[in-house]
Amino acid sequence: MGCTLPTNDRCFVAKHDGATPSSNIFPTLQNQSKVRRFVHVHEATSLRTRIEGFPREAIRVAKDSCGKYVWLDLETGAVFFWDHELDGSGEKIAESFEAFLGSLQPFDAMSVRLRSGQVMGAWIDPPFKPEFD
């Protein structure tokens, strides 16, 4: 990767490189997101040059299902959530990778709260769930 990960992070990667966690929801300022999977070490730095706007100092550690990433700042050890739909390097979500892992929670459908007007419409592909017909 061209850099040295902190000791705790190296231990995590040695056990869980590319894993999909069962507790995977974390809070963001706007709502919440989820870790779809942890990024394999061999993929960790490749996004820096491929996607416009992705922070150059970032080491990807996780990705969600919508092209958003959790990344580690090696200088401070802080963890950020980068949303490709927003400008900037992302939202700081934890002081350390260990704190980020501790913040992950199981998904609870009852915790989802939508504000009035937040959903403008929905479409379900009919073949996806034919018994709805």
PDB file of C-alpha atoms in Angstrom:
ATOM      1  CA  MET A   1       0.000   0.000   0.000  1.00  0.00           C
ATOM      2  CA  GLY A   2       2.995   2.286   0.322  1.00  0.00           C
ATOM      3  CA  CYS A   3       2.242   3.109   3.959  1.00  0.00           C
ATOM      4  CA  THR A   4       2.166   1.537   7.412  1.00  0.00           C
ATOM      5  CA  LEU A   5      -1.147   0.945   9.132  1.00  0.00           C
ATOM      6  CA  PRO A   6      -1.442   1.427  12.892  1.00  0.00           C
ATOM      7  CA  THR A   7      -0.955  -1.813  14.892  1.00  0.00           C
ATOM      8  CA  ASN A   8      -4.657  -2.305  15.757  1.00  0.00           C
ATOM      9  CA  ASP A   9      -5.632  -1.829  12.130  1.00  0.00           C
ATOM     10  CA  ARG A  10      -3.004  -4.356  10.952  1.00  0.00           C
ATOM     11  CA  CYS A  11      -4.345  -6.921  13.442  1.00  0.00           C
ATOM     12  CA  PHE A  12      -7.893  -6.351  12.166  1.00  0.00           C
ATOM     13  CA  VAL A  13      -6.862  -6.729   8.528  1.00  0.00           C
ATOM     14  CA  ALA A  14      -4.907  -9.918   9.311  1.00  0.00           C
ATOM     15  CA  LYS A  15      -8.139 -11.516  10.583  1.00  0.00           C
ATOM     16  CA  HIS A  16     -10.885  -9.793   8.568  1.00  0.00           C
ATOM     17  CA  ASP A  17      -9.477  -8.594   5.214  1.00  0.00           C
ATOM     18  CA  GLY A  18     -12.483  -8.179   2.884  1.00  0.00           C
ATOM     19  CA  ALA A  19     -15.000  -9.490   5.450  1.00  0.00           C
ATOM     20  CA  THR A  20     -18.696  -8.615   5.583  1.00  0.00           C
ATOM     21  CA  PRO A  21     -19.687  -7.710   9.160  1.00  0.00           C
ATOM     22  CA  SER A  22     -23.012  -8.776  10.651  1.00  0.00           C
ATOM     23  CA  SER A  23     -23.209  -5.570  12.708  1.00  0.00           C
ATOM     24  CA  ASN A  24     -22.690  -3.021   9.981  1.00  0.00           C
ATOM     25  CA  ILE A  25     -24.764   0.132  10.541  1.00  0.00           C
ATOM     26  CA  PHE A  26     -23.081   3.372  11.598  1.00  0.00           C
ATOM     27  CA  PRO A  27     -24.500   6.860  12.147  1.00  0.00           C
ATOM     28  CA  THR A  28     -23.779   9.811   9.852  1.00  0.00           C
ATOM     29  CA  LEU A  29     -24.844  13.447  10.140  1.00  0.00           C
ATOM     30  CA  GLN A  30     -27.547  12.955   7.502  1.00  0.00           C
ATOM     31  CA  ASN A  31     -28.861   9.551   8.565  1.00  0.00           C
ATOM     32  CA  GLN A  32     -26.959   6.287   8.720  1.00  0.00           C
ATOM     33  CA  SER A  33     -25.033   4.047   6.375  1.00  0.00           C
ATOM     34  CA  LYS A  34     -23.787   0.503   6.389  1.00  0.00           C
ATOM     35  CA  VAL A  35     -20.601  -1.375   5.742  1.00  0.00           C
ATOM     36  CA  ARG A  36     -21.295  -3.735   2.884  1.00  0.00           C
ATOM     37  CA  ARG A  37     -17.792  -5.127   3.217  1.00  0.00           C
ATOM     38  CA  PHE A  38     -14.348  -4.214   4.412  1.00  0.00           C
ATOM     39  CA  VAL A  39     -11.982  -3.368   1.582  1.00  0.00           C
ATOM     40  CA  HIS A  40      -9.225  -5.880   0.769  1.00  0.00           C
ATOM     41  CA  VAL A  41      -5.760  -4.521   1.496  1.00  0.00           C
ATOM     42  CA  HIS A  42      -4.741  -4.871  -2.166  1.00  0.00           C
ATOM     43  CA  GLU A  43      -7.650  -2.531  -3.133  1.00  0.00           C
ATOM     44  CA  ALA A  44      -7.201  -0.001  -0.336  1.00  0.00           C
ATOM     45  CA  THR A  45      -5.279   2.719  -2.157  1.00  0.00           C
ATOM     46  CA  SER A  46      -6.503   2.255  -5.735  1.00  0.00           C
ATOM     47  CA  LEU A  47      -9.488   4.604  -5.513  1.00  0.00           C
ATOM     48  CA  ARG A  48      -7.380   7.676  -4.726  1.00  0.00           C
ATOM     49  CA  THR A  49      -6.480   8.161  -8.368  1.00  0.00           C
ATOM     50  CA  ARG A  50      -9.534   6.665 -10.063  1.00  0.00           C
ATOM     51  CA  ILE A  51     -12.421   8.721  -8.684  1.00  0.00           C
ATOM     52  CA  GLU A  52     -12.543  12.482  -8.940  1.00  0.00           C
ATOM     53  CA  GLY A  53     -12.910  14.124  -5.563  1.00  0.00           C
ATOM     54  CA  PHE A  54     -11.790  11.156  -3.464  1.00  0.00           C
ATOM     55  CA  PRO A  55      -9.222  12.342  -0.897  1.00  0.00           C
ATOM     56  CA  ARG A  56      -5.634  11.663  -1.981  1.00  0.00           C
ATOM     57  CA  GLU A  57      -4.532  10.908   1.597  1.00  0.00           C
ATOM     58  CA  ALA A  58      -7.277   8.329   2.079  1.00  0.00           C
ATOM     59  CA  ILE A  59      -6.861   4.644   2.767  1.00  0.00           C
ATOM     60  CA  ARG A  60     -10.176   2.936   2.056  1.00  0.00           C
ATOM     61  CA  VAL A  61     -11.246   0.571   4.808  1.00  0.00           C
ATOM     62  CA  ALA A  62     -14.900  -0.167   3.964  1.00  0.00           C
ATOM     63  CA  LYS A  63     -17.543   0.417   1.315  1.00  0.00           C
ATOM     64  CA  ASP A  64     -21.310   0.649   1.393  1.00  0.00           C
ATOM     65  CA  SER A  65     -23.785  -0.478  -1.264  1.00  0.00           C
ATOM     66  CA  CYS A  66     -24.054   2.922  -2.990  1.00  0.00           C
ATOM     67  CA  GLY A  67     -20.473   3.802  -3.954  1.00  0.00           C
ATOM     68  CA  LYS A  68     -19.657   5.546  -0.672  1.00  0.00           C
ATOM     69  CA  TYR A  69     -16.562   4.718   1.354  1.00  0.00           C
ATOM     70  CA  VAL A  70     -15.202   4.733   4.862  1.00  0.00           C
ATOM     71  CA  TRP A  71     -11.580   5.833   4.872  1.00  0.00           C
ATOM     72  CA  LEU A  72      -8.716   6.165   7.326  1.00  0.00           C
ATOM     73  CA  ASP A  73      -6.500   9.225   7.705  1.00  0.00           C
ATOM     74  CA  LEU A  74      -3.041   7.852   8.502  1.00  0.00           C
ATOM     75  CA  GLU A  75      -1.813  11.137   9.991  1.00  0.00           C
ATOM     76  CA  THR A  76      -4.505  11.418  12.651  1.00  0.00           C
ATOM     77  CA  GLY A  77      -5.929   7.885  12.776  1.00  0.00           C
ATOM     78  CA  ALA A  78      -9.426   9.361  12.335  1.00  0.00           C
ATOM     79  CA  VAL A  79     -12.072   7.608  10.250  1.00  0.00           C
ATOM     80  CA  PHE A  80     -14.201   9.447   7.678  1.00  0.00           C
ATOM     81  CA  PHE A  81     -17.281   8.665   5.594  1.00  0.00           C
ATOM     82  CA  TRP A  82     -16.960   9.869   1.991  1.00  0.00           C
ATOM     83  CA  ASP A  83     -20.130  10.397  -0.016  1.00  0.00           C
ATOM     84  CA  HIS A  84     -19.508  10.847  -3.757  1.00  0.00           C
ATOM     85  CA  GLU A  85     -22.631  13.021  -3.994  1.00  0.00           C
ATOM     86  CA  LEU A  86     -21.201  15.649  -1.616  1.00  0.00           C
ATOM     87  CA  ASP A  87     -18.213  17.949  -2.007  1.00  0.00           C
ATOM     88  CA  GLY A  88     -15.228  17.559   0.266  1.00  0.00           C
ATOM     89  CA  SER A  89     -13.187  14.830   1.852  1.00  0.00           C
ATOM     90  CA  GLY A  90     -16.025  13.504   3.962  1.00  0.00           C
ATOM     91  CA  GLU A  91     -17.528  13.484   7.407  1.00  0.00           C
ATOM     92  CA  LYS A  92     -15.445  12.461  10.399  1.00  0.00           C
ATOM     93  CA  ILE A  93     -17.276   9.531  12.004  1.00  0.00           C
ATOM     94  CA  ALA A  94     -14.726   8.232  14.531  1.00  0.00           C
ATOM     95  CA  GLU A  95     -11.484   9.233  16.208  1.00  0.00           C
ATOM     96  CA  SER A  96      -9.916   5.848  15.402  1.00  0.00           C
ATOM     97  CA  PHE A  97     -10.553   2.660  13.461  1.00  0.00           C
ATOM     98  CA  GLU A  98     -11.135   0.838  16.743  1.00  0.00           C
ATOM     99  CA  ALA A  99     -13.784   3.418  17.726  1.00  0.00           C
ATOM    100  CA  PHE A 100     -15.393   3.023  14.293  1.00  0.00           C
ATOM    101  CA  LEU A 101     -15.604  -0.759  14.722  1.00  0.00           C
ATOM    102  CA  GLY A 102     -17.142  -0.216  18.163  1.00  0.00           C
ATOM    103  CA  SER A 103     -19.809   2.030  16.661  1.00  0.00           C
ATOM    104  CA  LEU A 104     -21.138  -0.601  14.246  1.00  0.00           C
ATOM    105  CA  GLN A 105     -24.630  -1.816  15.134  1.00  0.00           C
ATOM    106  CA  PRO A 106     -27.037  -4.411  13.715  1.00  0.00           C
ATOM    107  CA  PHE A 107     -29.674  -3.035  11.364  1.00  0.00           C
ATOM    108  CA  ASP A 108     -33.005  -2.294  13.058  1.00  0.00           C
ATOM    109  CA  ALA A 109     -35.819  -1.448  10.610  1.00  0.00           C
ATOM    110  CA  MET A 110     -37.750   0.234  13.427  1.00  0.00           C
ATOM    111  CA  SER A 111     -34.955   2.796  13.844  1.00  0.00           C
ATOM    112  CA  VAL A 112     -35.470   4.215  10.347  1.00  0.00           C
ATOM    113  CA  ARG A 113     -37.310   7.517  10.557  1.00  0.00           C
ATOM    114  CA  LEU A 114     -38.350   9.392   7.434  1.00  0.00           C
ATOM    115  CA  ARG A 115     -39.310  13.035   7.541  1.00  0.00           C
ATOM    116  CA  SER A 116     -42.472  14.184   5.828  1.00  0.00           C
ATOM    117  CA  GLY A 117     -41.695  14.769   2.150  1.00  0.00           C
ATOM    118  CA  GLN A 118     -38.381  12.902   2.300  1.00  0.00           C
ATOM    119  CA  VAL A 119     -39.612  10.137  -0.027  1.00  0.00           C
ATOM    120  CA  MET A 120     -41.071  11.475  -3.257  1.00  0.00           C
ATOM    121  CA  GLY A 121     -41.932   8.112  -4.789  1.00  0.00           C
ATOM    122  CA  ALA A 122     -40.964   4.491  -5.083  1.00  0.00           C
ATOM    123  CA  TRP A 123     -40.936   1.926  -7.839  1.00  0.00           C
ATOM    124  CA  ILE A 124     -40.674  -1.842  -7.480  1.00  0.00           C
ATOM    125  CA  ASP A 125     -39.729  -3.955 -10.464  1.00  0.00           C
ATOM    126  CA  PRO A 126     -42.812  -6.241 -10.879  1.00  0.00           C
ATOM    127  CA  PRO A 127     -40.793  -9.402 -11.648  1.00  0.00           C
ATOM    128  CA  PHE A 128     -38.796  -8.833  -8.442  1.00  0.00           C
ATOM    129  CA  LYS A 129     -41.725  -9.731  -6.192  1.00  0.00           C
ATOM    130  CA  PRO A 130     -44.487 -11.240  -8.380  1.00  0.00           C
ATOM    131  CA  GLU A 131     -46.796 -12.090  -5.469  1.00  0.00           C
ATOM    132  CA  PHE A 132     -47.492  -8.349  -5.078  1.00  0.00           C
ATOM    133  CA  ASP A 133     -49.643  -8.501  -8.230  1.00  0.00           C
TER     134      ASP A 133
END
